[in-house]
mmCIF file of C-alpha atoms in Angstrom:
data_model
loop_
_atom_site.group_PDB
_atom_site.id
_atom_site.type_symbol
_atom_site.label_atom_id
_atom_site.label_comp_id
_atom_site.label_asym_id
_atom_site.label_seq_id
_atom_site.Cartn_x
_atom_site.Cartn_y
_atom_site.Cartn_z
ATOM 1 C CA MET A 246 6.371 21.174 -19.646
ATOM 2 C CA ILE A 247 6.900 22.164 -16.009
ATOM 3 C CA ALA A 248 6.465 25.833 -15.263
ATOM 4 C CA ALA A 249 9.349 27.878 -13.870
ATOM 5 C CA ARG A 250 7.404 28.235 -10.622
ATOM 6 C CA ALA A 251 7.948 24.520 -10.014
ATOM 7 C CA VAL A 252 11.726 24.899 -9.824
ATOM 8 C CA PRO A 253 11.858 26.282 -6.246
ATOM 9 C CA VAL A 254 9.529 23.496 -5.118
ATOM 10 C CA PHE A 255 11.836 20.895 -6.651
ATOM 11 C CA ASP A 256 14.915 22.493 -5.092
ATOM 12 C CA ARG A 257 13.297 22.733 -1.666
ATOM 13 C CA LEU A 258 12.150 19.109 -1.819
ATOM 14 C CA LEU A 259 15.641 17.817 -2.526
ATOM 15 C CA SER A 260 17.082 20.039 0.199
ATOM 16 C CA LEU A 261 14.977 18.181 2.791
ATOM 17 C CA GLN A 262 16.547 14.780 2.119
ATOM 18 C CA THR A 263 18.467 13.580 5.163
ATOM 19 C CA PRO A 264 22.103 12.387 5.177
ATOM 20 C CA ARG A 265 20.808 8.810 5.329
ATOM 21 C CA GLY A 266 18.808 9.296 2.116
ATOM 22 C CA ALA A 267 15.351 9.401 3.703
ATOM 23 C CA PHE A 268 12.758 12.066 3.085
ATOM 24 C CA PRO A 269 11.594 13.147 6.532
ATOM 25 C CA SER A 270 8.285 13.454 8.273
ATOM 26 C CA THR A 271 7.343 14.742 11.700
ATOM 27 C CA VAL A 272 5.385 12.752 14.243
ATOM 28 C CA THR A 273 3.399 14.133 17.157
ATOM 29 C CA ALA A 274 2.269 11.799 19.930
ATOM 30 C CA GLY A 275 -0.233 14.226 21.511
ATOM 31 C CA PRO A 276 -1.411 17.856 21.558
ATOM 32 C CA ASP A 277 1.184 18.817 24.187
ATOM 33 C CA LYS A 278 4.041 16.903 22.590
ATOM 34 C CA ALA A 279 6.707 18.526 20.435
ATOM 35 C CA PRO A 280 6.985 17.049 16.939
ATOM 36 C CA ILE A 281 9.801 14.571 16.365
ATOM 37 C CA ILE A 282 11.683 14.378 13.073
ATOM 38 C CA ASP A 283 11.110 10.903 11.674
ATOM 39 C CA GLU A 284 12.651 8.926 8.816
ATOM 40 C CA THR A 285 10.446 6.218 7.358
ATOM 41 C CA ALA A 286 10.278 3.884 4.403
ATOM 42 C CA PHE A 287 6.684 4.907 3.863
ATOM 43 C CA ILE A 288 7.284 8.592 3.105
ATOM 44 C CA THR A 289 10.544 7.947 1.283
ATOM 45 C CA ALA A 290 9.117 5.304 -1.073
ATOM 46 C CA GLN A 291 6.247 7.550 -2.135
ATOM 47 C CA ILE A 292 8.605 10.411 -2.975
ATOM 48 C CA VAL A 293 10.863 8.075 -4.960
ATOM 49 C CA ILE A 294 7.815 7.051 -7.005
ATOM 50 C CA ILE A 295 6.916 10.682 -7.751
ATOM 51 C CA LEU A 296 10.477 11.788 -8.592
ATOM 52 C CA SER A 297 11.099 8.748 -10.784
ATOM 53 C CA GLU A 298 7.906 9.286 -12.750
ATOM 54 C CA LEU A 299 8.691 12.988 -13.276
ATOM 55 C CA SER A 300 12.409 12.743 -14.050
ATOM 56 C CA GLY A 301 11.702 12.681 -17.789
ATOM 57 C CA ALA A 302 10.175 16.174 -17.571
ATOM 58 C CA LEU A 303 13.351 17.738 -16.173
ATOM 59 C CA ASP A 304 16.320 19.293 -17.918
ATOM 60 C CA ALA A 305 19.543 17.302 -17.882
ATOM 61 C CA GLU A 306 20.966 18.915 -14.740
ATOM 62 C CA ARG A 307 17.819 18.521 -12.648
ATOM 63 C CA CYS A 308 17.169 15.063 -14.035
ATOM 64 C CA ALA A 309 20.603 14.012 -12.811
ATOM 65 C CA ARG A 310 19.917 15.541 -9.398
ATOM 66 C CA ALA A 311 16.538 13.811 -9.161
ATOM 67 C CA LEU A 312 17.988 10.442 -10.082
ATOM 68 C CA ASP A 313 20.876 10.862 -7.631
ATOM 69 C CA SER A 314 18.336 11.754 -4.926
ATOM 70 C CA CYS A 315 16.327 8.643 -5.780
ATOM 71 C CA GLU A 316 19.424 6.432 -5.610
ATOM 72 C CA ARG A 317 20.211 7.673 -2.100
ATOM 73 C CA ALA A 318 16.565 7.233 -1.093
ATOM 74 C CA LEU A 319 16.572 3.686 -2.477
ATOM 75 C CA ASP A 320 19.707 2.959 -0.462
ATOM 76 C CA PHE A 321 17.756 4.044 2.623
ATOM 77 C CA LEU A 322 14.838 1.791 1.662
ATOM 78 C CA GLU A 323 17.246 -1.141 1.447
ATOM 79 C CA THR A 324 17.968 -0.627 5.167
ATOM 80 C CA CYS A 325 14.263 -1.079 5.931
ATOM 81 C CA GLU A 326 14.130 -4.653 4.625
ATOM 82 C CA SER A 327 13.433 -7.274 7.254
ATOM 83 C CA ARG A 328 16.435 -9.347 8.292
ATOM 84 C CA SER A 329 14.247 -12.320 9.177
ATOM 85 C CA ARG A 330 11.680 -12.130 6.352
ATOM 86 C CA ARG A 331 13.366 -11.606 2.998
ATOM 87 C CA GLY A 332 11.472 -9.215 0.748
ATOM 88 C CA ALA A 333 9.344 -7.717 3.535
ATOM 89 C CA PHE A 334 9.871 -4.133 4.659
ATOM 90 C CA HIS A 335 9.504 -2.221 7.909
ATOM 91 C CA PHE A 336 8.163 1.291 8.451
ATOM 92 C CA TYR A 337 11.501 2.121 10.080
ATOM 93 C CA SER A 338 15.106 1.587 9.043
ATOM 94 C CA ARG A 339 17.374 -0.642 11.058
ATOM 95 C CA LEU A 340 19.933 2.221 11.139
ATOM 96 C CA ALA A 341 20.299 3.068 14.808
ATOM 97 C CA GLU A 342 21.249 6.692 14.117
ATOM 98 C CA ALA A 343 17.971 7.496 12.321
ATOM 99 C CA ARG A 344 15.894 9.824 14.485
ATOM 100 C CA ARG A 345 12.588 8.146 15.205
ATOM 101 C CA LEU A 346 10.086 7.057 17.809
ATOM 102 C CA PRO A 347 11.531 4.340 20.073
ATOM 103 C CA ILE A 348 9.021 1.694 19.016
ATOM 104 C CA ALA A 349 9.566 -1.730 17.491
ATOM 105 C CA LEU A 350 7.287 -2.539 14.572
ATOM 106 C CA PRO A 351 7.112 -5.757 12.551
ATOM 107 C CA PRO A 352 7.286 -5.571 8.760
ATOM 108 C CA ASP A 353 3.984 -4.572 7.202
ATOM 109 C CA ALA A 354 2.081 -4.958 3.967
ATOM 110 C CA ASP A 355 1.899 -1.230 3.197
ATOM 111 C CA ASP A 356 5.641 -0.567 3.329
ATOM 112 C CA THR A 357 6.395 -3.829 1.554
ATOM 113 C CA ALA A 358 4.090 -2.898 -1.331
ATOM 114 C CA LEU A 359 5.321 0.684 -1.703
ATOM 115 C CA CYS A 360 9.015 -0.183 -1.386
ATOM 116 C CA TRP A 361 8.773 -2.771 -4.143
ATOM 117 C CA ALA A 362 6.798 -0.350 -6.326
ATOM 118 C CA ALA A 363 9.522 2.274 -5.787
ATOM 119 C CA PHE A 364 12.281 -0.214 -6.650
ATOM 120 C CA VAL A 365 10.584 -1.167 -9.923
ATOM 121 C CA ILE A 366 9.557 2.350 -10.993
ATOM 122 C CA ALA A 367 13.046 3.678 -10.252
ATOM 123 C CA GLY A 368 14.652 0.801 -12.133
ATOM 124 C CA ARG A 369 16.602 -0.744 -9.252
ATOM 125 C CA ARG A 370 14.696 -4.062 -9.290
ATOM 126 C CA ARG A 371 13.074 -5.999 -12.096
ATOM 127 C CA ALA A 372 9.314 -6.365 -12.148
ATOM 128 C CA GLY A 373 9.542 -10.146 -11.978
ATOM 129 C CA THR A 374 11.681 -9.983 -8.834
ATOM 130 C CA ALA A 375 9.142 -7.674 -7.216
ATOM 131 C CA ALA A 376 6.214 -9.866 -8.228
ATOM 132 C CA SER A 377 7.856 -12.924 -6.678
ATOM 133 C CA ALA A 378 8.595 -11.047 -3.454
ATOM 134 C CA LEU A 379 5.065 -9.672 -3.152
ATOM 135 C CA ARG A 380 3.597 -13.093 -3.727
ATOM 136 C CA ARG A 381 5.943 -14.710 -1.226
ATOM 137 C CA CYS A 382 5.445 -12.077 1.497
ATOM 138 C CA LEU A 383 1.789 -11.129 1.096
ATOM 139 C CA GLU A 384 -0.122 -14.041 -0.406
ATOM 140 C CA PRO A 385 -0.006 -16.119 2.797
ATOM 141 C CA LEU A 386 -1.759 -13.277 4.628
ATOM 142 C CA PRO A 387 -5.301 -13.060 3.243
ATOM 143 C CA ALA A 388 -7.784 -12.682 6.090
ATOM 144 C CA ALA A 389 -9.655 -15.910 5.503
ATOM 145 C CA ALA A 390 -10.385 -16.243 9.215
ATOM 146 C CA ARG A 391 -12.419 -13.390 10.629
ATOM 147 C CA GLN A 392 -11.156 -11.651 13.739
ATOM 148 C CA SER A 393 -13.029 -9.872 16.479
ATOM 149 C CA GLY A 394 -13.693 -6.321 15.324
ATOM 150 C CA ASP A 395 -13.577 -7.089 11.598
ATOM 151 C CA ALA A 396 -16.022 -5.020 9.571
ATOM 152 C CA PRO A 397 -18.723 -6.825 7.555
ATOM 153 C CA TRP A 398 -16.896 -6.045 4.309
ATOM 154 C CA VAL A 399 -13.729 -7.924 5.384
ATOM 155 C CA GLY A 400 -13.819 -11.122 3.384
ATOM 156 C CA ALA A 401 -11.706 -13.674 1.593
ATOM 157 C CA GLY A 402 -8.715 -12.118 -0.143
ATOM 158 C CA ALA A 403 -8.375 -9.137 2.185
ATOM 159 C CA VAL A 404 -4.778 -8.613 3.321
ATOM 160 C CA ARG A 405 -4.111 -7.655 6.917
ATOM 161 C CA THR A 406 -1.675 -4.879 7.692
ATOM 162 C CA TRP A 407 1.063 -6.430 9.814
ATOM 163 C CA LEU A 408 3.199 -9.307 8.558
ATOM 164 C CA ALA A 409 3.076 -10.954 11.969
ATOM 165 C CA MET A 410 0.903 -13.516 13.655
ATOM 166 C CA GLY A 411 -1.191 -12.702 16.694
ATOM 167 C CA GLY A 412 -2.308 -9.411 18.204
ATOM 168 C CA GLU A 413 -4.470 -6.711 16.697
ATOM 169 C CA ASN A 414 -4.122 -6.740 12.924
ATOM 170 C CA PRO A 415 -6.838 -4.784 11.120
ATOM 171 C CA VAL A 416 -7.654 -4.777 7.435
ATOM 172 C CA ASP A 417 -7.163 -1.289 5.961
ATOM 173 C CA VAL A 418 -8.678 -0.482 2.560
ATOM 174 C CA ALA A 419 -5.898 1.989 1.748
ATOM 175 C CA VAL A 420 -3.253 -0.631 2.498
ATOM 176 C CA ASN A 421 -5.031 -3.022 0.143
ATOM 177 C CA ALA A 422 -5.211 -0.330 -2.548
ATOM 178 C CA ASN A 423 -1.443 0.163 -2.229
ATOM 179 C CA ILE A 424 -0.950 -3.588 -2.610
ATOM 180 C CA ALA A 425 -3.066 -3.500 -5.763
ATOM 181 C CA PHE A 426 -0.950 -0.592 -7.058
ATOM 182 C CA ALA A 427 2.286 -2.479 -6.432
ATOM 183 C CA CYS A 428 0.878 -5.549 -8.193
ATOM 184 C CA ALA A 429 -0.024 -3.407 -11.210
ATOM 185 C CA VAL A 430 3.446 -1.832 -11.317
ATOM 186 C CA CYS A 431 5.185 -5.213 -11.419
ATOM 187 C CA GLY A 432 2.587 -6.915 -13.630
ATOM 188 C CA LEU A 433 1.359 -9.320 -10.954
ATOM 189 C CA THR A 434 -2.129 -10.715 -11.544
ATOM 190 C CA GLY A 435 -4.139 -13.308 -9.702
ATOM 191 C CA ARG A 436 -5.231 -13.925 -6.138
ATOM 192 C CA LEU A 437 -3.233 -11.243 -4.331
ATOM 193 C CA ARG A 438 -4.128 -8.401 -6.672
ATOM 194 C CA ASP A 439 -7.752 -9.475 -7.066
ATOM 195 C CA GLY A 440 -8.261 -9.805 -3.319
ATOM 196 C CA ALA A 441 -6.698 -6.421 -2.584
ATOM 197 C CA VAL A 442 -8.823 -4.675 -5.223
ATOM 198 C CA ALA A 443 -12.010 -6.377 -4.049
ATOM 199 C CA THR A 444 -11.278 -5.364 -0.453
ATOM 200 C CA ALA A 445 -10.838 -1.699 -1.356
ATOM 201 C CA VAL A 446 -14.020 -1.775 -3.433
ATOM 202 C CA ARG A 447 -16.077 -3.476 -0.720
ATOM 203 C CA GLY A 448 -14.725 -1.281 2.055
ATOM 204 C CA LEU A 449 -15.437 1.973 0.233
ATOM 205 C CA ALA A 450 -18.629 1.038 -1.599
ATOM 206 C CA GLY A 451 -21.445 3.429 -0.844
ATOM 207 C CA SER A 452 -19.593 5.227 1.949
ATOM 208 C CA GLY A 453 -18.740 8.415 0.142
ATOM 209 C CA THR A 454 -16.251 10.294 2.278
ATOM 210 C CA ASP A 455 -18.063 9.863 5.587
ATOM 211 C CA PRO A 456 -15.318 10.373 8.226
ATOM 212 C CA ALA A 457 -16.723 7.812 10.673
ATOM 213 C CA HIS A 458 -16.829 5.076 8.038
ATOM 214 C CA LEU A 459 -13.389 5.966 6.682
ATOM 215 C CA ARG A 460 -11.907 5.838 10.178
ATOM 216 C CA ARG A 461 -13.093 2.228 10.462
ATOM 217 C CA ALA A 462 -12.241 1.279 6.886
ATOM 218 C CA SER A 463 -8.800 2.884 6.917
ATOM 219 C CA PRO A 464 -7.556 3.174 10.511
ATOM 220 C CA TYR A 465 -3.966 4.053 9.565
ATOM 221 C CA TYR A 466 -4.839 6.989 7.301
ATOM 222 C CA ARG A 467 -5.733 10.285 8.934
ATOM 223 C CA ASP A 468 -7.447 12.254 6.163
ATOM 224 C CA PRO A 469 -9.770 11.405 3.236
ATOM 225 C CA ALA A 470 -7.353 13.243 0.927
ATOM 226 C CA GLU A 471 -4.758 10.525 1.598
ATOM 227 C CA ILE A 472 -7.185 7.831 0.508
ATOM 228 C CA ALA A 473 -7.941 9.931 -2.563
ATOM 229 C CA CYS A 474 -4.220 10.101 -3.415
ATOM 230 C CA ILE A 475 -3.861 6.333 -3.070
ATOM 231 C CA LEU A 476 -6.894 5.591 -5.220
ATOM 232 C CA HIS A 477 -5.747 8.082 -7.847
ATOM 233 C CA ARG A 478 -2.302 6.472 -7.973
ATOM 234 C CA ALA A 479 -3.782 2.977 -8.291
ATOM 235 C CA SER A 480 -6.242 4.029 -10.970
ATOM 236 C CA ARG A 481 -3.444 5.677 -12.973
ATOM 237 C CA ALA A 482 -1.665 2.325 -12.866
ATOM 238 C CA GLY A 483 -4.637 0.861 -14.747
ATOM 239 C CA ILE A 484 -6.802 -0.658 -12.015
ATOM 240 C CA MET A 485 -10.182 0.228 -13.475
ATOM 241 C CA ARG A 486 -12.291 -0.956 -10.527
ATOM 242 C CA LEU A 487 -10.478 1.512 -8.304
ATOM 243 C CA ARG A 488 -10.773 4.277 -10.886
ATOM 244 C CA ARG A 489 -14.532 4.313 -10.423
ATOM 245 C CA ILE A 490 -14.133 4.677 -6.658
ATOM 246 C CA SER A 491 -11.374 7.241 -7.130
ATOM 247 C CA ASP A 492 -13.836 9.495 -8.932
ATOM 248 C CA ARG A 493 -15.938 9.657 -5.753
ATOM 249 C CA PHE A 494 -12.924 10.887 -3.787
ATOM 250 C CA SER A 495 -11.672 13.318 -6.416
ATOM 251 C CA ALA A 496 -13.085 16.339 -4.579
ATOM 252 C CA CYS A 497 -10.949 15.502 -1.526
ATOM 253 C CA GLU A 498 -7.738 15.471 -3.527
ATOM 254 C CA ALA A 499 -8.812 18.540 -5.506
ATOM 255 C CA ALA A 500 -9.324 20.455 -2.265
ATOM 256 C CA ASP A 501 -5.882 19.410 -1.043
ATOM 257 C CA ARG A 502 -4.369 20.483 -4.361
ATOM 258 C CA LEU A 503 -6.165 23.835 -4.396
ATOM 259 C CA ALA A 504 -4.972 24.465 -0.843
ATOM 260 C CA GLY A 505 -1.402 24.079 -2.106
ATOM 261 C CA ARG A 506 -0.847 20.658 -0.520
ATOM 262 C CA PRO A 507 -0.548 22.126 2.998
ATOM 263 C CA VAL A 508 2.527 20.759 4.732
ATOM 264 C CA GLU A 509 0.806 20.712 8.115
ATOM 265 C CA ARG A 510 -2.021 18.408 7.029
ATOM 266 C CA PRO A 511 -2.181 15.156 9.016
ATOM 267 C CA LEU A 512 -1.312 12.171 6.856
ATOM 268 C CA TYR A 513 -1.084 8.957 8.883
ATOM 269 C CA CYS A 514 -1.622 7.603 12.373
ATOM 270 C CA ASN A 515 -1.766 4.297 14.187
ATOM 271 C CA ALA A 516 -4.945 2.263 14.416
ATOM 272 C CA HIS A 517 -6.046 4.183 17.527
ATOM 273 C CA GLY A 518 -5.526 7.632 16.018
ATOM 274 C CA GLU A 519 -2.215 8.566 17.681
ATOM 275 C CA PRO A 520 0.552 9.422 17.031
ATOM 276 C CA VAL A 521 0.024 11.519 13.901
ATOM 277 C CA TRP A 522 2.531 11.892 11.060
ATOM 278 C CA ARG A 523 2.892 14.906 8.757
ATOM 279 C CA SER A 524 5.409 15.416 5.968
ATOM 280 C CA ALA A 525 6.360 18.669 4.292
ATOM 281 C CA ALA A 526 8.527 16.607 1.922
ATOM 282 C CA LEU A 527 5.684 14.429 0.641
ATOM 283 C CA GLN A 528 3.348 17.382 0.234
ATOM 284 C CA LEU A 529 6.072 19.301 -1.643
ATOM 285 C CA ALA A 530 6.566 16.295 -3.930
ATOM 286 C CA ARG A 531 2.850 16.289 -4.648
ATOM 287 C CA ARG A 532 2.899 20.048 -5.222
ATOM 288 C CA PHE A 533 5.711 19.538 -7.731
ATOM 289 C CA GLU A 534 3.677 16.799 -9.408
ATOM 290 C CA ASP A 535 0.631 19.071 -9.555
ATOM 291 C CA MET A 536 2.576 21.699 -11.497
ATOM 292 C CA ARG A 537 2.801 19.573 -14.612
ATOM 293 C CA LEU A 538 0.713 17.147 -16.606
ATOM 294 C CA ARG A 539 0.992 13.831 -14.768
ATOM 295 C CA PRO A 540 2.566 11.089 -16.859
ATOM 296 C CA HIS A 541 1.546 7.478 -16.664
ATOM 297 C CA PRO A 542 3.547 5.502 -14.090
ATOM 298 C CA LYS A 543 6.502 3.567 -15.458
ATOM 299 C CA THR A 544 5.650 -0.099 -15.809
ATOM 300 C CA SER A 545 7.669 -3.215 -16.454
ATOM 301 C CA SER A 546 7.350 -2.708 -20.226
ATOM 302 C CA GLN A 547 9.014 0.718 -20.165
ATOM 303 C CA PRO A 548 12.763 1.371 -20.192
ATOM 304 C CA GLU A 549 14.298 1.869 -16.769
ATOM 305 C CA GLY A 550 16.210 4.960 -15.663
ATOM 306 C CA ASP A 551 15.813 7.087 -18.803
ATOM 307 C CA CYS A 552 16.070 10.901 -18.755
ATOM 308 C CA HIS A 553 14.009 11.995 -21.745
ATOM 309 C CA ASP A 554 14.810 15.256 -23.515
ATOM 310 C CA ASP A 555 11.217 16.273 -24.187
ATOM 311 C CA ALA A 556 9.202 18.556 -21.891
ATOM 312 C CA LYS A 557 12.118 20.298 -20.192
ATOM 313 C CA ILE A 558 11.857 22.584 -17.207
ATOM 314 C CA ARG A 559 12.073 26.199 -18.278
ATOM 315 C CA ALA A 560 13.957 27.865 -15.453
#
């Protein structure tokens, strides 16, 4: 059951969705820069995952609203697919009217993994379709050849972040954990999943939550609580090796939860630390999730798109 106090959080979350279907974030390029409203696949996919997993705990009216919101968000995610690399996804939409930083980014492993996970969990794509796309887009990318600046724990099976050849392309443990999560959602086993899991385990082994180590191991993630959220999500999907590491980060997520999932907390950045993204929408979605018992993520064996009648919201 979701408490009545969760209803305003749900309503506020849906009110933030943009006309293009995205859930927004803000990005700040420096201490003297005004924040820019941003629309990204990355934030939107994560909120689709949360809303889809929780739709069965809503009454009929709010379930319908949540599913309609997810459909519009999924439409936005479709506009983030690469035109030149089928099945790969960009951080940004190709819609010219979306407000965003004027930067061109290649498709990347993180957005590709989370978009496919969102498509499967929300019921828009079949698990087998997602598994084939992940294998086609990400399996050619393991970091077999070491690059200058690679950490000692970067080994065979690690997946680099950008789906592009040349230039700086670090291995991020959180990105690899998201790949493992997406593989679990669509039932993909084998080299890609095993390599991503092993990379996250090696990169986080023995480090605790030391900020200096985490900055090197996860250059695109700004706060240990984000890594904790990723590990928790992957462990809930049944990846036992990440569950053991997730336990070490549980205090970080617990602190974020007890603080009410502060909307101003930094979430993501580029590999050099700037710019920094924040998202009231994502933190509200997590706050909504915190207000109920978390269900297990929908997997390929579960029915798609159902609105269950049990555990209704009591408004």
